């Protein structure tokens, strides 16, 4: 793409973009752009965009992987790398064309607005993110360099903590009851039900299932040293920071696409840039058969919302957005996340347009079971709702931490029709054991059988009925 | 309107970027994995008999990051290309063993890496956890292995490149100190020192210069010879020969790694022995009966002629399927004894793939009578045996070595 450009050009275009951003009423954090080359971009991606991040070999692995894919041309580098922080920081790759830079800047402003206003991000304290990650990095480096701790020991805890990092509460906004309140709650329920109180009801801790695995282990394993506890805290805090981004992948990308299109179309771009923009835009938001493209689904949904408001689809190149539509859209971007966004706005027409289907494995192939027709669109939508956001992470909670009076930790997987991957579950249980130090158990359902995994220093034990189901006796 | 642009700075890119530490650590972890699987790698045909700078592709399983994840046997929602119908096939189910797609850590699936390593690197990894048996010093070895120069003190004349800056600066300081003392004494007699007087320049003088003195540094290393003796009789079929070769290959690589100069001698024998070159040894087939003693005699002759044990570390290893003529056994034992006397280490490997038919008298039993602490026998039955047996072979030598040093200490 022939045009060469300088930093001055970028600043000029940024000026015009941010003018539009204000005009459209987007509400953003101050924005910072970092010009980088592709290796820097890859490293930024490796550390989720954080300017400083604690070291761990898994980042080396992730870097090698993306770099290999990039070097062999299997995968390009995404145009955008933007982090939820105040000021909002984004990377611009210097080898990109001017058009791509303008497009990226416009797109980044969309994310910026979303980060600042969507409710799922409220707890992330965007103004302190950079400092917090820096402090995490400093602390972990300190432990690695401490001769009495060292890299191996730190890695052992980090490896285990990473395995459990996203096993946390689904909704950070809901306040959790304290143990005393939980006790009172049980008492009240029993009383209201007129039931007799039994000793066994209280021989359990926690009384209510606890989903924050790392934090629970940190607070209830007396054998952990201070630095080990600190590492668990760090990993948990990072997971909480990234959780909202997982929860809003579709709505957030859709929002950014919606606004980059709006901004780009109102900028009076020179025709060559405009042509390139159309090509790039269509590449980004095209459906990927056999997969789900969040850009495609998100943008389609936002368009649908607007279409329902206006009564007809508008020509995005020509017509500008109307103010009253904007208000509704702004409201939705504040209060929805992927699950609610899809549940509220995915209708049959949109499902058909996106050609969403339900597929199930049959021998070696994925085979379509249902398509979005009159009878099936709702179940498919519900399945989609279940699998987006944090739906891809199995729901596992601690139901007891003193089983058999021997500090056995009991975990329970809430079975929703999807089975755990058995090998991964076994290996992850080993990680739980590393952190807990006593026997750990996991209840789940495999092959329609209640299954109980138990792991301690002697190794893994699985309840016999599931073993029989997997390896039937002749 | 306010956005801050941070211009490009190449400082932390190019060669080293911020991921380099983590990548280094990841590679260390991969190396550990490779080490664990080394037995499989070694028994792969492809590496046997190759040169050191050859690149071998080694498949290693990536290090997984386990989490609680859903298996891929539950239904999922996806997009079609516009006209999907029930019953249509849309892609393959991910199998273990293929690289997993999707978000990192979210999808199970085996990551297989094919790493390119040069054979030398691989061998280095293999031997990292093994110590060299015994570099028994041979009193008369005195073979110049390396000739370099070593710094030793200073001198006052020399070429500029050898200038010892630190010493030169020191001697200037010394000279200045003396000079000042003298001046002070002189001034104290005349009048009080004037403060405004600027400090005088005090340049280097020819007398300050110091140069490194160099002295030749000759290092002596002991040299080693590996005698590979292989039975190439008719009963040694392809599989047996392959196992034998794998073993020799390891032995050779190992010795080569530890000694500056390693000579190799290949002796192939059936009823008669002859010295052959590497290629013939590894690739040519022979046939005929078996007279192990012929191979030993040849080895002894060669040692006697070219590699006197006082100058050379001699490692000899013999591979056979053990089907020796029974008349030959006493002679074999006798010669084996002699070999033990002139070798650092002498080993006999009996190759008996399981399921194979054997007749005659397995030598393994006969060798029981041979009592020399540098003699080892081992039996190899399968590919997977090669590496563990090899390790056992070397560790035995190590034990012997540590015993002898301990004895030495006590004796002192």
Short mmCIF file of N, CA, C and O in Angstrom, two decimals, chain B residues 39 41-45 47-49 123 126-127 130 226-230 236 238-256 264 266 281-282 315-320 345-352 375-397:
data_model
loop_
_atom_site.label_atom_id
_atom_site.label_comp_id
_atom_site.label_asym_id
_atom_site.label_seq_id
_atom_site.Cartn_x
_atom_site.Cartn_y
_atom_site.Cartn_z
N UNK B 39 15.80 -41.96 25.43
CA UNK B 39 15.89 -43.37 25.04
C UNK B 39 15.17 -43.62 23.72
O UNK B 39 15.66 -44.33 22.86
N UNK B 41 14.58 -41.36 21.43
CA UNK B 41 15.26 -40.66 20.36
C UNK B 41 16.47 -41.46 19.89
O UNK B 41 16.70 -41.62 18.70
N UNK B 42 17.20 -42.01 20.87
CA UNK B 42 18.41 -42.75 20.53
C UNK B 42 18.10 -43.97 19.69
O UNK B 42 18.82 -44.32 18.77
N UNK B 43 17.00 -44.61 19.99
CA UNK B 43 16.72 -45.84 19.25
C UNK B 43 16.14 -45.56 17.87
O UNK B 43 15.85 -46.48 17.13
N UNK B 44 15.97 -44.29 17.54
CA UNK B 44 15.52 -43.99 16.19
C UNK B 44 16.65 -44.24 15.20
O UNK B 44 17.76 -43.76 15.37
N UNK B 45 16.35 -44.99 14.22
CA UNK B 45 17.33 -45.38 13.21
C UNK B 45 18.10 -44.18 12.66
O UNK B 45 19.28 -44.23 12.44
N UNK B 47 19.42 -41.49 13.56
CA UNK B 47 20.60 -40.78 14.04
C UNK B 47 21.85 -41.63 14.01
O UNK B 47 22.95 -41.14 14.16
N UNK B 48 21.69 -42.89 13.81
CA UNK B 48 22.85 -43.76 13.89
C UNK B 48 23.74 -43.56 12.67
O UNK B 48 23.28 -43.55 11.54
N UNK B 49 25.00 -43.41 12.95
CA UNK B 49 25.97 -43.34 11.88
C UNK B 49 25.96 -42.04 11.11
O UNK B 49 26.36 -41.99 9.95
N UNK B 123 23.75 -35.07 21.42
CA UNK B 123 24.66 -35.92 22.18
C UNK B 123 25.07 -35.24 23.47
O UNK B 123 25.17 -35.85 24.53
N UNK B 126 22.39 -35.73 25.78
CA UNK B 126 22.37 -37.11 26.25
C UNK B 126 23.37 -37.34 27.37
O UNK B 126 23.11 -38.04 28.33
N UNK B 127 24.53 -36.71 27.21
CA UNK B 127 25.58 -37.02 28.16
C UNK B 127 25.68 -36.03 29.29
O UNK B 127 26.55 -36.14 30.14
N UNK B 130 25.53 -37.67 32.52
CA UNK B 130 26.50 -38.75 32.74
C UNK B 130 27.87 -38.14 32.96
O UNK B 130 28.26 -37.22 32.27
N UNK B 226 38.84 -45.98 20.71
CA UNK B 226 37.70 -46.86 20.92
C UNK B 226 37.81 -48.01 19.93
O UNK B 226 37.91 -47.79 18.72
N UNK B 227 37.88 -49.18 20.47
CA UNK B 227 37.93 -50.36 19.60
C UNK B 227 36.53 -50.96 19.54
O UNK B 227 35.98 -51.38 20.55
N UNK B 228 35.97 -50.91 18.35
CA UNK B 228 34.64 -51.49 18.20
C UNK B 228 34.82 -52.86 17.54
O UNK B 228 35.30 -52.95 16.41
N UNK B 229 34.45 -53.84 18.27
CA UNK B 229 34.59 -55.20 17.73
C UNK B 229 33.19 -55.75 17.53
O UNK B 229 32.38 -55.75 18.47
N UNK B 230 32.90 -56.13 16.32
CA UNK B 230 31.55 -56.65 16.09
C UNK B 230 31.58 -57.99 15.37
O UNK B 230 32.34 -58.19 14.43
N UNK B 236 24.25 -63.02 12.85
CA UNK B 236 23.93 -61.64 13.22
C UNK B 236 23.01 -61.06 12.16
O UNK B 236 23.46 -60.59 11.12
N UNK B 238 19.90 -58.50 10.66
CA UNK B 238 19.85 -57.04 10.51
C UNK B 238 19.53 -56.37 11.85
O UNK B 238 20.16 -55.38 12.24
N UNK B 239 18.57 -56.94 12.55
CA UNK B 239 18.15 -56.35 13.80
C UNK B 239 19.29 -56.34 14.82
O UNK B 239 19.57 -55.34 15.46
N UNK B 240 19.97 -57.47 14.90
CA UNK B 240 21.07 -57.58 15.87
C UNK B 240 22.17 -56.58 15.53
O UNK B 240 22.72 -55.92 16.40
N UNK B 241 22.47 -56.49 14.25
CA UNK B 241 23.53 -55.58 13.84
C UNK B 241 23.13 -54.14 14.15
O UNK B 241 23.95 -53.33 14.58
N UNK B 242 21.87 -53.88 13.95
CA UNK B 242 21.39 -52.53 14.20
C UNK B 242 21.55 -52.16 15.67
O UNK B 242 22.04 -51.08 16.02
N UNK B 243 21.21 -53.10 16.54
CA UNK B 243 21.34 -52.85 17.98
C UNK B 243 22.81 -52.64 18.34
O UNK B 243 23.16 -51.75 19.10
N UNK B 244 23.66 -53.47 17.76
CA UNK B 244 25.08 -53.34 18.03
C UNK B 244 25.58 -51.98 17.59
O UNK B 244 26.32 -51.31 18.30
N UNK B 245 25.16 -51.59 16.41
CA UNK B 245 25.62 -50.30 15.88
C UNK B 245 25.16 -49.14 16.76
O UNK B 245 25.90 -48.20 17.00
N UNK B 246 23.92 -49.23 17.22
CA UNK B 246 23.42 -48.16 18.09
C UNK B 246 24.34 -48.02 19.29
O UNK B 246 24.69 -46.93 19.71
N UNK B 247 24.73 -49.14 19.81
CA UNK B 247 25.55 -49.11 21.00
C UNK B 247 26.93 -48.52 20.71
O UNK B 247 27.41 -47.66 21.42
N UNK B 248 27.53 -48.97 19.62
CA UNK B 248 28.84 -48.43 19.25
C UNK B 248 28.76 -46.94 18.99
O UNK B 248 29.65 -46.18 19.33
N UNK B 249 27.69 -46.58 18.37
CA UNK B 249 27.50 -45.18 18.05
C UNK B 249 27.53 -44.34 19.32
O UNK B 249 28.22 -43.32 19.41
N UNK B 250 26.79 -44.77 20.31
CA UNK B 250 26.76 -44.05 21.58
C UNK B 250 28.14 -44.00 22.22
O UNK B 250 28.60 -42.96 22.68
N UNK B 251 28.78 -45.15 22.19
CA UNK B 251 30.09 -45.24 22.83
C UNK B 251 31.06 -44.28 22.16
O UNK B 251 31.78 -43.53 22.83
N UNK B 252 31.05 -44.29 20.86
CA UNK B 252 31.96 -43.44 20.11
C UNK B 252 31.67 -41.97 20.41
O UNK B 252 32.56 -41.20 20.71
N UNK B 253 30.38 -41.61 20.33
CA UNK B 253 30.02 -40.21 20.57
C UNK B 253 30.44 -39.79 21.97
O UNK B 253 30.90 -38.67 22.19
N UNK B 254 30.27 -40.70 22.88
CA UNK B 254 30.58 -40.38 24.26
C UNK B 254 32.07 -40.14 24.46
O UNK B 254 32.48 -39.13 25.02
N UNK B 255 32.85 -41.03 23.97
CA UNK B 255 34.29 -40.90 24.15
C UNK B 255 34.81 -39.68 23.41
O UNK B 255 35.62 -38.91 23.91
N UNK B 256 34.25 -39.46 22.23
CA UNK B 256 34.65 -38.33 21.41
C UNK B 256 34.41 -37.01 22.14
O UNK B 256 35.12 -36.04 22.01
N UNK B 264 39.31 -44.15 16.32
CA UNK B 264 38.34 -45.23 16.25
C UNK B 264 38.92 -46.37 15.46
O UNK B 264 39.56 -46.17 14.44
N UNK B 266 37.69 -50.05 13.91
CA UNK B 266 36.56 -50.96 13.71
C UNK B 266 37.08 -52.33 13.33
O UNK B 266 37.86 -52.47 12.39
N UNK B 281 31.92 -51.00 8.32
CA UNK B 281 31.56 -51.56 9.62
C UNK B 281 30.06 -51.41 9.87
O UNK B 281 29.39 -52.33 10.29
N UNK B 282 29.58 -50.22 9.59
CA UNK B 282 28.18 -49.97 9.89
C UNK B 282 27.23 -50.45 8.81
O UNK B 282 26.07 -50.65 9.04
N UNK B 315 39.40 -48.01 25.05
CA UNK B 315 38.06 -48.53 25.35
C UNK B 315 37.74 -49.57 24.30
O UNK B 315 37.83 -49.28 23.10
N UNK B 316 37.39 -50.74 24.74
CA UNK B 316 37.06 -51.76 23.76
C UNK B 316 35.67 -52.28 24.07
O UNK B 316 35.28 -52.43 25.23
N UNK B 317 34.95 -52.51 23.02
CA UNK B 317 33.64 -53.08 23.24
C UNK B 317 33.33 -54.08 22.15
O UNK B 317 33.63 -53.86 20.98
N UNK B 318 32.75 -55.14 22.58
CA UNK B 318 32.48 -56.20 21.63
C UNK B 318 30.99 -56.54 21.64
O UNK B 318 30.39 -56.69 22.70
N UNK B 319 30.42 -56.58 20.46
CA UNK B 319 29.02 -56.97 20.38
C UNK B 319 28.89 -58.25 19.58
O UNK B 319 29.47 -58.39 18.50
N UNK B 320 28.12 -59.15 20.11
CA UNK B 320 27.93 -60.42 19.42
C UNK B 320 26.60 -61.01 19.87
O UNK B 320 26.03 -60.56 20.86
N UNK B 345 38.57 -49.90 29.80
CA UNK B 345 37.26 -50.48 29.97
C UNK B 345 37.04 -51.45 28.83
O UNK B 345 37.31 -51.12 27.67
N UNK B 346 36.63 -52.61 29.18
CA UNK B 346 36.31 -53.58 28.13
C UNK B 346 34.92 -54.11 28.40
O UNK B 346 34.59 -54.50 29.51
N UNK B 347 34.12 -54.08 27.37
CA UNK B 347 32.75 -54.52 27.58
C UNK B 347 32.34 -55.56 26.56
O UNK B 347 32.85 -55.60 25.43
N UNK B 348 31.43 -56.39 26.98
CA UNK B 348 30.89 -57.36 26.04
C UNK B 348 29.37 -57.23 26.06
O UNK B 348 28.74 -57.27 27.13
N UNK B 349 28.79 -57.02 24.90
CA UNK B 349 27.34 -56.91 24.83
C UNK B 349 26.78 -58.07 24.06
O UNK B 349 27.18 -58.35 22.92
N UNK B 350 25.88 -58.77 24.68
CA UNK B 350 25.26 -59.90 23.98
C UNK B 350 23.90 -59.47 23.49
O UNK B 350 23.06 -59.02 24.28
N UNK B 351 23.70 -59.59 22.21
CA UNK B 351 22.48 -59.11 21.62
C UNK B 351 21.56 -60.27 21.31
O UNK B 351 21.85 -61.12 20.47
N UNK B 352 20.49 -60.32 22.02
CA UNK B 352 19.53 -61.40 21.85
C UNK B 352 18.13 -60.82 21.77
O UNK B 352 17.48 -60.67 22.80
N UNK B 375 35.85 -55.04 33.46
CA UNK B 375 35.13 -55.80 32.45
C UNK B 375 33.63 -55.83 32.78
O UNK B 375 33.24 -56.00 33.93
N UNK B 376 32.84 -55.59 31.77
CA UNK B 376 31.40 -55.58 31.98
C UNK B 376 30.72 -56.38 30.89
O UNK B 376 31.13 -56.32 29.73
N UNK B 377 29.70 -57.09 31.28
CA UNK B 377 28.87 -57.71 30.24
C UNK B 377 27.48 -57.15 30.35
O UNK B 377 27.04 -56.73 31.42
N UNK B 378 26.80 -57.11 29.26
CA UNK B 378 25.41 -56.70 29.31
C UNK B 378 24.65 -57.37 28.19
O UNK B 378 25.22 -57.75 27.17
N UNK B 379 23.38 -57.52 28.41
CA UNK B 379 22.54 -58.15 27.40
C UNK B 379 21.57 -57.13 26.84
O UNK B 379 20.97 -56.36 27.58
N UNK B 380 21.46 -57.09 25.53
CA UNK B 380 20.53 -56.16 24.91
C UNK B 380 19.47 -56.98 24.19
O UNK B 380 19.80 -57.84 23.37
N UNK B 381 18.23 -56.73 24.52
CA UNK B 381 17.19 -57.52 23.86
C UNK B 381 16.31 -56.69 22.94
O UNK B 381 15.66 -57.23 22.07
N UNK B 382 16.28 -55.38 23.15
CA UNK B 382 15.39 -54.57 22.31
C UNK B 382 15.97 -53.18 22.16
O UNK B 382 16.88 -52.79 22.87
N UNK B 383 15.42 -52.46 21.22
CA UNK B 383 15.83 -51.09 20.96
C UNK B 383 15.86 -50.25 22.23
O UNK B 383 16.77 -49.50 22.50
N UNK B 384 14.77 -50.39 22.99
CA UNK B 384 14.62 -49.56 24.18
C UNK B 384 15.70 -49.84 25.21
O UNK B 384 15.94 -49.04 26.10
N UNK B 385 16.37 -50.99 25.06
CA UNK B 385 17.41 -51.36 26.01
C UNK B 385 18.68 -50.55 25.85
O UNK B 385 19.45 -50.39 26.78
N UNK B 386 18.90 -50.07 24.63
CA UNK B 386 20.22 -49.57 24.29
C UNK B 386 20.67 -48.46 25.24
O UNK B 386 21.75 -48.53 25.81
N UNK B 387 19.83 -47.47 25.42
CA UNK B 387 20.23 -46.34 26.24
C UNK B 387 20.40 -46.71 27.71
O UNK B 387 21.45 -46.42 28.29
N UNK B 388 19.42 -47.37 28.32
CA UNK B 388 19.62 -47.74 29.73
C UNK B 388 20.84 -48.61 29.96
O UNK B 388 21.58 -48.43 30.93
N UNK B 389 21.07 -49.54 29.04
CA UNK B 389 22.22 -50.42 29.21
C UNK B 389 23.52 -49.64 29.07
O UNK B 389 24.49 -49.88 29.77
N UNK B 390 23.47 -48.72 28.15
CA UNK B 390 24.65 -47.90 27.94
C UNK B 390 24.97 -47.11 29.20
O UNK B 390 26.11 -47.00 29.62
N UNK B 391 23.93 -46.56 29.79
CA UNK B 391 24.09 -45.80 31.02
C UNK B 391 24.68 -46.69 32.11
O UNK B 391 25.59 -46.29 32.84
N UNK B 392 24.12 -47.89 32.20
CA UNK B 392 24.59 -48.82 33.22
C UNK B 392 26.05 -49.14 32.99
O UNK B 392 26.86 -49.20 33.92
N UNK B 393 26.41 -49.32 31.74
CA UNK B 393 27.78 -49.64 31.36
C UNK B 393 28.74 -48.56 31.86
O UNK B 393 29.76 -48.85 32.47
N UNK B 394 28.35 -47.30 31.62
CA UNK B 394 29.24 -46.22 32.02
C UNK B 394 29.26 -46.04 33.53
O UNK B 394 30.29 -45.75 34.11
N UNK B 395 28.12 -46.20 34.14
CA UNK B 395 28.08 -45.95 35.58
C UNK B 395 28.93 -46.98 36.31
O UNK B 395 29.51 -46.71 37.34
N UNK B 396 29.01 -48.12 35.74
CA UNK B 396 29.85 -49.15 36.33
C UNK B 396 31.29 -48.69 36.36
O UNK B 396 32.00 -48.84 37.34
N UNK B 397 31.69 -48.09 35.25
CA UNK B 397 33.05 -47.59 35.20
C UNK B 397 33.25 -46.48 36.21
O UNK B 397 34.30 -46.35 36.81
#
